Phi, psi and omega in degrees: 000137178270120179231148180294136182275348181240152177291157181296144181292150176273125181282131180307135178088356180248162179281146180305320182284345184263012180296144180296143180285141179292150179294147177288134182263141179281158180303140178223151180277121180257339186239142177290355179278354177294153183302139178300138179093351179294145184292135178247113182247135179212131183245165176304326179295322177299315181299318180296322183284332184201077177299324178295324179292329178295313180295325178294320178298315181297315180298320180297314181294318180294321179298331179272005179080016184254061184293328180297317179293323178297320180295323179293321179296320179294318180294320181294334181290337176064214184295343182287345181288129180266181184295330180298319179294317179296319178299321178297321180290319178299314180297321179297317176300318182296316180296329180277359180079012181265070187293324180298316179295321180296317182291322179297316181294317180299324181283341186243013180304125185284353177247160181302121180284166172232183184299329183281354170288321186265339185303314178300326180293314180299315182296317181293320178296317181294324178299335179260008177076014183267071185295317182299319179293323178296319178295325178296326177295320177300323179293327183287328187303312180299329179292338177262006175085021176225151184256148174297158179243154184308321179303332178295319180297319181298315181297317181294315181293321178299318179293322180295318178296319184288321189264316188249007181082174188291330180296320176297320180296320178295320178297319179294322177302315178295321181296321178293318179297318180296334179277001179084014180289134181278090181283147176243176182299327180299319178297314181291324180295329176302315180289319179302315179299318181297319180297314182293321179296333178271005174080010181261068188292329178297319177295326178294318178299318180296318179295323177303318179291329185271356184307319179302330180290344176264007176085017178219148180264142178294142176247187183296330178294322178298311180297320180297323179297314181290321179300317178298319178297319179294322177296316179298327179274000179058042179254076187296323179300316179292328177298314180298318180298318182292323177299317179297321180296320180302318179292320184295323183266015177062041174232071190298147177300148177245187183298328178294318178303310184289325175298320178299313181295313182299317179300317180296312183297317181293319180296335182255010175070019182267064187288335178294332178283336181301319179298321178298316181294320178297324177294320177298321179301315181299320179298325182272003179069028183251123184267130177301141179257177183298326180296320181295315179296323178298320179295316180297313181298318179299313180297318181294320178297319180296333177275356177088007180270069188290326179296318179296318180298316180294324179295317178297319178301317181291329183277346186305319179301328179291342176267005179085017181236136177264122180302136178261180184296331179296315179298312180297318181298324181297313179292320179300317179297320179297316180295318179294319179297328180270005178058039178255072191291323181299317179292325178296320178296320178297321179294322177297319178297322178296321178300318178295316182297322183271009178058043176257108185294139176286144178239185182302321182296319178304309182293324179295324177297315181293318179300315180298317180298312181296319181294320180297332182257012175072018181266063186292333178295321179294328181297317180299317177299319183295322178298322178293321179294327178305313181296322179298328181269010178076018179253131178264128175302134179255186184297330178293317180300307183297318181296322178297316179295316179302317179297320178297317177301314183296321179296328179272003180079012180270066187293319180299319178296321179296316179297317181297317180294321178300316182287336181273351183301313182300322179294336179269009178079022180229113184278128178298148176253183183301321181295319179303309180297317184298321179297316180293320178299320178296319178297318178296319178295319178298329178270006179059039178254070186295321181298315179295323179296319178299315180298316182295323178297318178296316179298320180302312181293319179298327180280002178079018178260108186285126175293148177251177181305325180296320178300307181296319182296328177299314181288318180299318180298317179298313182298317181293323178295329180270004179077012181268063189290324181298318177295325179296321179294320177298321179294325177298322178290323179297329178305312181295321180295332180265016177070027182238115183281130175301140179256188183300323181293320179302307181295318182301317182294315182291319179298317178296319179297318178296318180298316181291335178274004179078015181257063186292325180295321177293325178296319178294322178298317180294326176299317179295322177300316178304309184297320179296332179277004177086011179267145181258113178299148179257182183300322182299317181294312180297323179296320179300313181291317181299319180295317180295317179295322181295322178299332179268002179076017184266062184293325179298324178291325177298312181297320177300317180293316181296322179295334182277350181288123182274330184287113183293332179296318179289319182296335181259015181270118184296334181303320182296313182288324179298327179298320180290314181300319179297318180297318180295318179296322178294332177278359182077024181245060182294329179298319178290329177296320179293322176297320180292330176300320178296320177295322180302312181294319180294338179274002176089016179247117182277137178298151175244186183299324180295321180302309182293322179299318179298316182294317181297315178297322179297316179298315182295319182292336178269003177097359180270063186293317181299314180298321179296318180295319180295317179297318181296314181298317182295317181293322178293321180293332179272355179084008180282336177231149178286144187294332182296342178290338177298317177292324181300320181269002178080025180257128180254000000 
């Protein structure tokens, strides 16, 4: 029951006890938890007693998807309903996707509307890409006595950038300006960023120049957006010109400007320019921050200049900055990657001395280094130290250790660690399982691999194509092609589509097992699924068919290939020629060479080498020597091959 929360007001000049009694209010639905379809009653007296409660009721009903009941409550309130209640109803229609109803109500609100009557409509239209309709709403607003507000311009421009590209956004920018909208630099910067992200930096420069015509002056954010675009386009000369312009127009570069430049220079190895930029910073009274030094150190380490990086790290305190763990980790990773363990140990000691706490990344770098170098005993110690330092090993840590165990052939230890991860509060991921499965396959423990795969699926960890391909590759190498085909079917059952590697591996396995017809069937399945076979797949089938002497089928298959790049690949034809020569059918190989040339594929050095060896192995040594000498004299083969084949 709805009851007034305050006593009735005392009318001036009347006795407190003689105040008129408030009208009795009829039951009204206050909560969206009431049964759907329950009657919602609201009277003008209710509205007078609690306009805020009416808008709250409308919002509640609309949030529950009961817009019809909300509309009835608003209608029942009559003239007592204020603009807040109407705005709530408009917003409710918009959230429910009833844009036509929202626009009708906004246009017919019986009380003076405000910007927030129309804002939900503009936002909903923009979310659906209806920019023209959103602009039409802006045109309607002045006729109802209210003006658009800046957030509306931002929403419209954002939608234009997202939906129609930067050219559409520039047109919308002009349309807003023509309507007399007071645009600010933030609105224009939104468009500038969109232009640069789409790689059209020349258009961004032009818009920067045109900003005054839209009624706003460029600020440092505007320049930074264009500067970033020029950096992405690697136009260093234009970057320098724009920097000079910023100083000239009294819009000096800030720390964001210099961070952008330093990041660009470091990523492109232009370290000599970094010193110039740092000097410019000093001229502008801008002090490098910790992020900038971290970027510089990272770039220098990636270029292999570890001594320089360490020197910068050591000098940072003299610049008033204390190196953080990110800076130390960057140098530590570089030293470990370069296998300079003694220096890495010294750096760790320095971290302790400088009271820089080690984090998960630090330990992961060390774990990776030890695993790469087969120092698995040190890894176990390191995991214990992690806990002492308040760092919990994460899935990356465990997966790295598991990989290290597998590389050292410690498969049982890897399996044990994988199974203990969950107990340590760290759930294994697909990569963790895949590494162990690969290790089991490498140890030829197929039964254990099958069990682990089942456990993986039961634990809700979905295998990916790499997981399945690891097992398929093992099965095909062992000649267990039927099991590989079953695994290919399981991929689909587990919502994982076979990729090119999956099909390629099974097709190759079928070919080597002498099941060429099944290989051809699988090839057709691939093509029907819209996948394009590559040279490796065609070579596998061509080689298998050649071993069976089915050259006409090979030619039929090659003629059906639409991709000219594959058809002109000598690797494909060489596979057939090699198979024929191994069968002692060099005469047919020479005939196939003629087909190769007629198909627009020129033989290469490998082609001739295969034929010469084929002739020699069949006893046609003289013919092989003559062919070799002739090809060398024509430059088709390198002369050192004459000595290789024993021809003087």
